[in-house]
Amino acid sequence: MNGIVLTITGAITLLIAALMFIMPTLMRPTLPLGVSIPHGRIGDPAVHRAIQRFRCGVAAAFIVSLAACLATSGGSPNLALLLPVPLMVVLGTVSYVLARRGILRAKREHDWYRGVPVRLTASVSAHDTVDTPVPATWFVASLLLLVAVAGFGISIYGALPDPMPIHWNAAGVVDGYAAKSAWSVFGAVCISIGVIVMLFAIAFWIRSAPMRRVGGDTPAQAQRRRHGQQHLTLELLGQTAALVAIVTACAVLQGWLAPHASHWSGAIGILTPALIVAVIAAFVVRWMRLNRSLSRPPAGSTNTPSADTPTPHPDTPDDDSHWKAGIIYINRDDPSILVPKRFGIGWTLNFGHPTGVLITLGILALVALLLISATIQPGS
Amino acid sequence: MDIELDPQSPVPIYQQLHDRIVEAMAAGDLEPGHALASVRHVALAFGINVATVGKAYDALRRQDLIVTNRKSGSVIAREPGMGTEPAFLADWTARLTTLLAEAVAHGMPDADVLGYCQHTIDSFAERRRRATEAHTRRTTTDTPSRGGKP
């Protein structure tokens, strides 16, 4: 049993490490490790060195996390289960913060932005921005699946055992029961439906976050990048909803139909990480393909005028000062609550915006509430 | 209609926004009835303060270049060749006098001053002509405007 838990923990840690490792490849070249650089400096030795250091740091963080997991597994299995993932995230972040300093130093010492023209580019027309459609099919199909599962549950409600098995240990053996009630039978389905509806709402909300032109992009390229990245991220959100629905459906059906079939729970235990890896891998491949199609014509050589770029496209202003440690965005002038992440996929909040601060406090309060309720429950 | 702002320029951002919109009108890129994005939307798109954009729109409104109403937002209200208001003429002549005086004071020959004026006016006309051409080509071939030129 211990072995399975440790394997899953190790696998999640490996997934996080792998994502951190390839992240520099996924990011735009004018923002290596979240440092804004002019596109004439793409491929600078300082940039290469910093990315190499970051990757070494991520590899070391993975080894340390794994070692911590193995070292604590004998004494306290709970610690071995809970420690590696946060440790990996923290150490990976530390190596990001340390490695990017190399680029910041080179940029400061050689004054990379001196004499480089920078421009902010955006449209002033009302009807220029075409919203990327939300892939509603994923969300609707996920909800339909869960509603069908709930409908099936209602039809067999009389035949379900009382008490209901509601919790399984890592080996797939029932270790928790609850009196049969609407909540113990349909609770998981309801929570999943809530999560999917929330993801659906978030999908609409993130479209309002601006994706501004990045350095060196022509306006046409900027638009393609905006639509491409929005499309892929919205698809990822939709696929996450589908994943939640499928895993919930399988787990709930097992609980109703065959709570003691450990081979079934074992299959779910394999299906879940396999689906997660498949979704992430497909996303990464499509993202890299998008980046490749956008970087044509190659921007490697400095300022060579080519037939495809009739007018030179200036860089975007150095906005490092708004990004604390290259992670936290604080810009009081920016009216946007959500902005694309500096390093990583997705969006982050603007802490210079009152609503951004409010949302963060709300999330922290929610997490605190969940933690408190989780620690109180076993005692009562 | 994309516009570029230079955050390092000594010219204030609101002034740049105002100037680029006026130039786009002269060049035929922004025609009468063309709806401008809302102040908030433009501020979001550039990542600049809402008040800065508001100031630029206020200036355009004061000059009657745009009109704003609740229903259709801010809309371009004037076009090249439609004639000017006397109040505008007085203000503009004063600014033009200073601008031309600067060139003369710097030692530019009169013919060159006129040459630059002519060149600027011609380039507006040329861009207007190309904008109309592109517009008619778009409407006649009836292709969706998405994607732009390859």
Short mmCIF file of C-alpha atoms in Angstrom, two decimals, chain A residues 63-326:
data_model
loop_
_atom_site.label_atom_id
_atom_site.label_comp_id
_atom_site.label_asym_id
_atom_site.label_seq_id
_atom_site.Cartn_x
_atom_site.Cartn_y
_atom_site.Cartn_z
CA ILE A 63 16.26 14.75 -6.51
CA VAL A 64 16.00 16.55 -3.14
CA SER A 65 12.19 16.16 -3.10
CA LEU A 66 12.45 12.47 -3.91
CA ALA A 67 15.16 11.95 -1.30
CA ALA A 68 13.02 13.75 1.29
CA CYS A 69 10.13 11.47 0.37
CA LEU A 70 12.21 8.30 0.79
CA ALA A 71 13.91 9.53 3.97
CA THR A 72 10.60 10.26 5.70
CA SER A 73 8.72 7.22 4.37
CA GLY A 74 10.02 4.99 7.16
CA GLY A 75 9.22 7.30 10.04
CA SER A 76 6.09 9.18 9.01
CA PRO A 77 4.23 8.01 5.89
CA ASN A 78 1.96 11.07 5.95
CA LEU A 79 4.92 13.41 5.68
CA ALA A 80 6.38 11.30 2.88
CA LEU A 81 3.07 11.70 1.05
CA LEU A 82 2.59 15.43 1.64
CA LEU A 83 6.15 16.76 1.53
CA PRO A 84 7.57 16.11 -1.99
CA VAL A 85 5.09 18.09 -4.13
CA PRO A 86 5.22 21.39 -2.19
CA LEU A 87 8.96 20.94 -1.74
CA MET A 88 9.37 20.52 -5.52
CA VAL A 89 7.27 23.64 -6.20
CA VAL A 90 9.14 25.75 -3.65
CA LEU A 91 12.63 24.61 -4.69
CA GLY A 92 11.77 24.93 -8.39
CA THR A 93 10.53 28.47 -7.78
CA VAL A 94 13.69 29.30 -5.83
CA SER A 95 15.88 28.12 -8.73
CA TYR A 96 13.74 30.25 -11.09
CA VAL A 97 14.22 33.36 -8.93
CA LEU A 98 17.98 32.70 -8.59
CA ALA A 99 18.66 31.75 -12.22
CA ARG A 100 16.83 34.76 -13.70
CA ARG A 101 19.12 37.08 -11.75
CA GLY A 102 21.88 36.21 -14.22
CA ILE A 103 19.84 37.68 -17.09
CA LEU A 104 18.84 40.71 -15.00
CA ARG A 105 22.50 41.39 -14.20
CA ALA A 106 23.64 41.13 -17.85
CA LYS A 107 20.74 43.33 -18.90
CA ARG A 108 21.58 45.99 -16.32
CA GLU A 109 25.35 45.93 -16.90
CA HIS A 110 25.15 46.16 -20.68
CA ASP A 111 22.06 48.36 -20.75
CA TRP A 112 20.20 46.11 -23.21
CA TYR A 113 17.36 48.54 -23.77
CA ARG A 114 19.54 51.56 -24.54
CA GLY A 115 18.69 52.91 -27.97
CA VAL A 116 16.10 50.18 -28.55
CA PRO A 117 12.81 51.73 -29.68
CA VAL A 118 9.85 50.36 -27.72
CA ARG A 119 6.15 50.72 -28.43
CA LEU A 120 2.86 49.73 -26.89
CA THR A 121 0.53 48.55 -29.64
CA ALA A 122 -3.21 48.02 -29.43
CA SER A 123 -6.37 48.72 -31.35
CA VAL A 124 -8.59 51.73 -30.68
CA SER A 125 -11.49 50.38 -32.75
CA ALA A 126 -14.55 48.98 -31.04
CA HIS A 127 -15.03 45.98 -33.29
CA ASP A 128 -11.45 44.86 -33.89
CA THR A 129 -11.27 42.32 -31.09
CA VAL A 130 -12.88 39.04 -32.00
CA ASP A 131 -13.47 36.86 -28.94
CA THR A 132 -12.04 33.37 -29.09
CA PRO A 133 -15.04 31.04 -28.73
CA VAL A 134 -15.30 29.05 -25.50
CA PRO A 135 -15.20 25.31 -26.41
CA ALA A 136 -18.62 24.72 -24.86
CA THR A 137 -18.80 21.11 -26.11
CA TRP A 138 -16.28 19.91 -23.51
CA PHE A 139 -18.18 21.52 -20.64
CA VAL A 140 -21.67 20.56 -21.82
CA ALA A 141 -20.63 16.95 -22.49
CA SER A 142 -18.99 16.77 -19.04
CA LEU A 143 -22.13 18.09 -17.36
CA LEU A 144 -24.37 15.72 -19.36
CA LEU A 145 -22.21 12.75 -18.33
CA LEU A 146 -22.53 13.66 -14.65
CA VAL A 147 -26.26 14.33 -14.95
CA ALA A 148 -26.66 10.90 -16.59
CA VAL A 149 -24.66 9.31 -13.75
CA ALA A 150 -26.86 11.10 -11.21
CA GLY A 151 -29.98 9.93 -13.07
CA PHE A 152 -28.71 6.37 -12.99
CA GLY A 153 -28.02 6.80 -9.25
CA ILE A 154 -31.60 7.91 -8.64
CA SER A 155 -32.94 4.86 -10.50
CA ILE A 156 -30.91 2.44 -8.34
CA TYR A 157 -31.13 4.44 -5.11
CA GLY A 158 -33.33 1.84 -3.40
CA ALA A 159 -30.84 -0.96 -4.06
CA LEU A 160 -27.81 0.93 -2.68
CA PRO A 161 -26.38 -0.35 0.61
CA ASP A 162 -26.76 1.49 3.92
CA PRO A 163 -24.23 2.60 5.18
CA MET A 164 -22.58 3.69 1.91
CA PRO A 165 -18.84 3.18 1.38
CA ILE A 166 -17.50 6.71 0.80
CA HIS A 167 -13.75 6.40 1.12
CA TRP A 168 -11.09 4.05 -0.16
CA ASN A 169 -7.45 3.77 0.81
CA ALA A 170 -4.66 3.75 -1.72
CA ALA A 171 -4.94 -0.02 -2.19
CA GLY A 172 -8.61 0.33 -3.17
CA VAL A 173 -10.01 -1.10 0.06
CA VAL A 174 -13.02 0.62 1.62
CA ASP A 175 -11.97 2.43 4.79
CA GLY A 176 -14.84 4.85 5.33
CA TYR A 177 -18.63 4.54 5.52
CA ALA A 178 -21.46 7.05 5.90
CA ALA A 179 -25.17 6.66 6.54
CA LYS A 180 -27.05 6.50 3.21
CA SER A 181 -28.37 9.93 2.35
CA ALA A 182 -28.71 12.17 -0.67
CA TRP A 183 -25.35 13.71 0.23
CA SER A 184 -23.38 10.50 0.77
CA VAL A 185 -24.75 9.12 -2.53
CA PHE A 186 -24.72 12.21 -4.75
CA GLY A 187 -22.25 14.49 -2.93
CA ALA A 188 -19.28 13.71 -5.18
CA VAL A 189 -21.34 14.21 -8.35
CA CYS A 190 -22.66 17.53 -7.01
CA ILE A 191 -19.17 18.78 -6.14
CA SER A 192 -17.90 17.81 -9.61
CA ILE A 193 -20.82 19.56 -11.29
CA GLY A 194 -20.00 22.64 -9.19
CA VAL A 195 -16.33 22.46 -10.23
CA ILE A 196 -17.21 22.11 -13.92
CA VAL A 197 -19.68 25.01 -13.81
CA MET A 198 -16.95 27.09 -12.15
CA LEU A 199 -14.43 26.12 -14.86
CA PHE A 200 -17.03 27.06 -17.48
CA ALA A 201 -17.48 30.48 -15.86
CA ILE A 202 -13.71 30.95 -15.60
CA ALA A 203 -13.41 30.15 -19.33
CA PHE A 204 -15.64 33.14 -20.10
CA TRP A 205 -13.89 35.36 -17.59
CA ILE A 206 -10.32 34.75 -18.80
CA ARG A 207 -11.27 35.87 -22.29
CA SER A 208 -11.58 39.39 -20.89
CA ALA A 209 -7.90 39.32 -19.85
CA PRO A 210 -5.88 41.23 -22.42
CA MET A 211 -3.05 39.45 -24.26
CA ARG A 212 -0.88 42.31 -25.37
CA ARG A 213 1.53 42.32 -28.29
CA VAL A 214 4.94 40.90 -27.41
CA GLY A 215 8.26 42.32 -28.56
CA GLY A 216 9.08 41.83 -32.24
CA ASP A 217 5.63 40.52 -33.19
CA THR A 218 3.87 42.15 -36.12
CA PRO A 219 0.25 43.13 -35.39
CA ALA A 220 -0.89 40.12 -37.45
CA GLN A 221 1.42 37.77 -35.53
CA ALA A 222 0.25 39.29 -32.25
CA GLN A 223 -3.36 38.54 -33.17
CA ARG A 224 -2.53 34.97 -34.18
CA ARG A 225 -0.62 34.45 -30.94
CA ARG A 226 -3.49 35.88 -28.91
CA HIS A 227 -6.11 33.66 -30.56
CA GLY A 228 -3.88 30.59 -30.61
CA GLN A 229 -2.90 30.81 -26.95
CA GLN A 230 -6.42 31.65 -25.83
CA HIS A 231 -7.84 28.79 -27.86
CA LEU A 232 -5.37 26.25 -26.46
CA THR A 233 -5.83 27.41 -22.87
CA LEU A 234 -9.62 27.34 -23.18
CA GLU A 235 -9.38 23.84 -24.65
CA LEU A 236 -7.18 22.81 -21.72
CA LEU A 237 -9.84 24.11 -19.35
CA GLY A 238 -12.54 22.19 -21.23
CA GLN A 239 -10.47 19.01 -21.19
CA THR A 240 -9.87 19.45 -17.47
CA ALA A 241 -13.65 19.60 -17.02
CA ALA A 242 -14.00 16.39 -19.03
CA LEU A 243 -11.28 14.76 -16.95
CA VAL A 244 -13.05 15.70 -13.72
CA ALA A 245 -16.33 14.33 -15.11
CA ILE A 246 -14.85 11.03 -16.32
CA VAL A 247 -12.91 10.32 -13.13
CA THR A 248 -15.88 11.26 -10.94
CA ALA A 249 -18.24 9.12 -13.02
CA CYS A 250 -15.93 6.08 -12.80
CA ALA A 251 -15.31 6.48 -9.06
CA VAL A 252 -18.97 7.10 -8.22
CA LEU A 253 -20.20 4.17 -10.34
CA GLN A 254 -17.68 1.90 -8.66
CA GLY A 255 -18.87 3.05 -5.23
CA TRP A 256 -22.46 2.25 -6.19
CA LEU A 257 -22.02 -0.95 -8.17
CA ALA A 258 -18.87 -2.69 -6.94
CA PRO A 259 -17.39 -0.96 -3.89
CA HIS A 260 -15.23 -3.94 -3.05
CA ALA A 261 -13.79 -4.61 -6.52
CA SER A 262 -10.19 -3.55 -5.93
CA HIS A 263 -9.21 -4.21 -9.56
CA TRP A 264 -11.77 -1.59 -10.60
CA SER A 265 -10.36 1.03 -8.22
CA GLY A 266 -6.89 0.01 -9.36
CA ALA A 267 -7.92 0.72 -12.95
CA ILE A 268 -9.23 4.16 -11.93
CA GLY A 269 -5.94 4.74 -10.16
CA ILE A 270 -4.12 4.16 -13.45
CA LEU A 271 -6.68 5.88 -15.69
CA THR A 272 -6.60 9.17 -13.77
CA PRO A 273 -2.86 9.93 -14.02
CA ALA A 274 -2.80 8.56 -17.59
CA LEU A 275 -5.55 11.01 -18.61
CA ILE A 276 -3.82 13.91 -16.83
CA VAL A 277 -0.52 13.17 -18.58
CA ALA A 278 -2.28 12.75 -21.95
CA VAL A 279 -4.10 16.09 -21.61
CA ILE A 280 -0.95 17.94 -20.55
CA ALA A 281 1.22 16.28 -23.22
CA ALA A 282 -1.28 17.10 -25.97
CA PHE A 283 -1.42 20.69 -24.73
CA VAL A 284 2.38 21.05 -24.68
CA VAL A 285 2.73 19.60 -28.19
CA ARG A 286 0.05 21.92 -29.60
CA TRP A 287 1.54 24.91 -27.78
CA MET A 288 5.00 24.19 -29.23
CA ARG A 289 3.49 23.79 -32.69
CA LEU A 290 1.79 27.18 -32.30
CA ASN A 291 5.08 28.79 -31.21
CA ARG A 292 6.87 27.26 -34.19
CA SER A 293 4.28 28.51 -36.64
CA LEU A 294 4.51 31.98 -35.10
CA SER A 295 8.29 32.19 -35.17
CA ARG A 296 8.27 31.74 -38.95
CA PRO A 297 9.99 33.81 -40.43
CA PRO A 298 12.87 33.05 -38.05
CA ALA A 299 13.65 35.89 -35.67
CA GLY A 300 17.05 34.47 -34.71
CA SER A 301 19.24 36.84 -36.69
CA THR A 302 19.23 40.41 -35.44
CA ASN A 303 17.15 42.92 -37.38
CA THR A 304 17.60 41.42 -40.82
CA PRO A 305 14.87 42.89 -43.00
CA SER A 306 13.06 40.08 -44.79
CA ALA A 307 10.33 40.07 -47.41
CA ASP A 308 7.75 38.92 -44.86
CA THR A 309 8.31 41.83 -42.52
CA PRO A 310 8.05 44.99 -44.61
CA THR A 311 8.16 47.33 -41.60
CA PRO A 312 10.41 46.77 -38.59
CA HIS A 313 8.40 45.88 -35.52
CA PRO A 314 9.59 47.53 -32.36
CA ASP A 315 10.02 45.85 -29.02
CA THR A 316 7.62 46.23 -26.15
CA PRO A 317 8.68 48.30 -23.12
CA ASP A 318 10.69 46.68 -20.35
CA ASP A 319 8.00 45.92 -17.75
CA ASP A 320 10.15 44.00 -15.24
CA SER A 321 9.49 46.62 -12.56
CA HIS A 322 5.83 45.53 -12.41
CA TRP A 323 6.78 41.89 -11.74
CA LYS A 324 8.10 41.24 -8.24
CA ALA A 325 10.56 38.32 -8.44
CA GLY A 326 9.15 37.66 -11.91
#
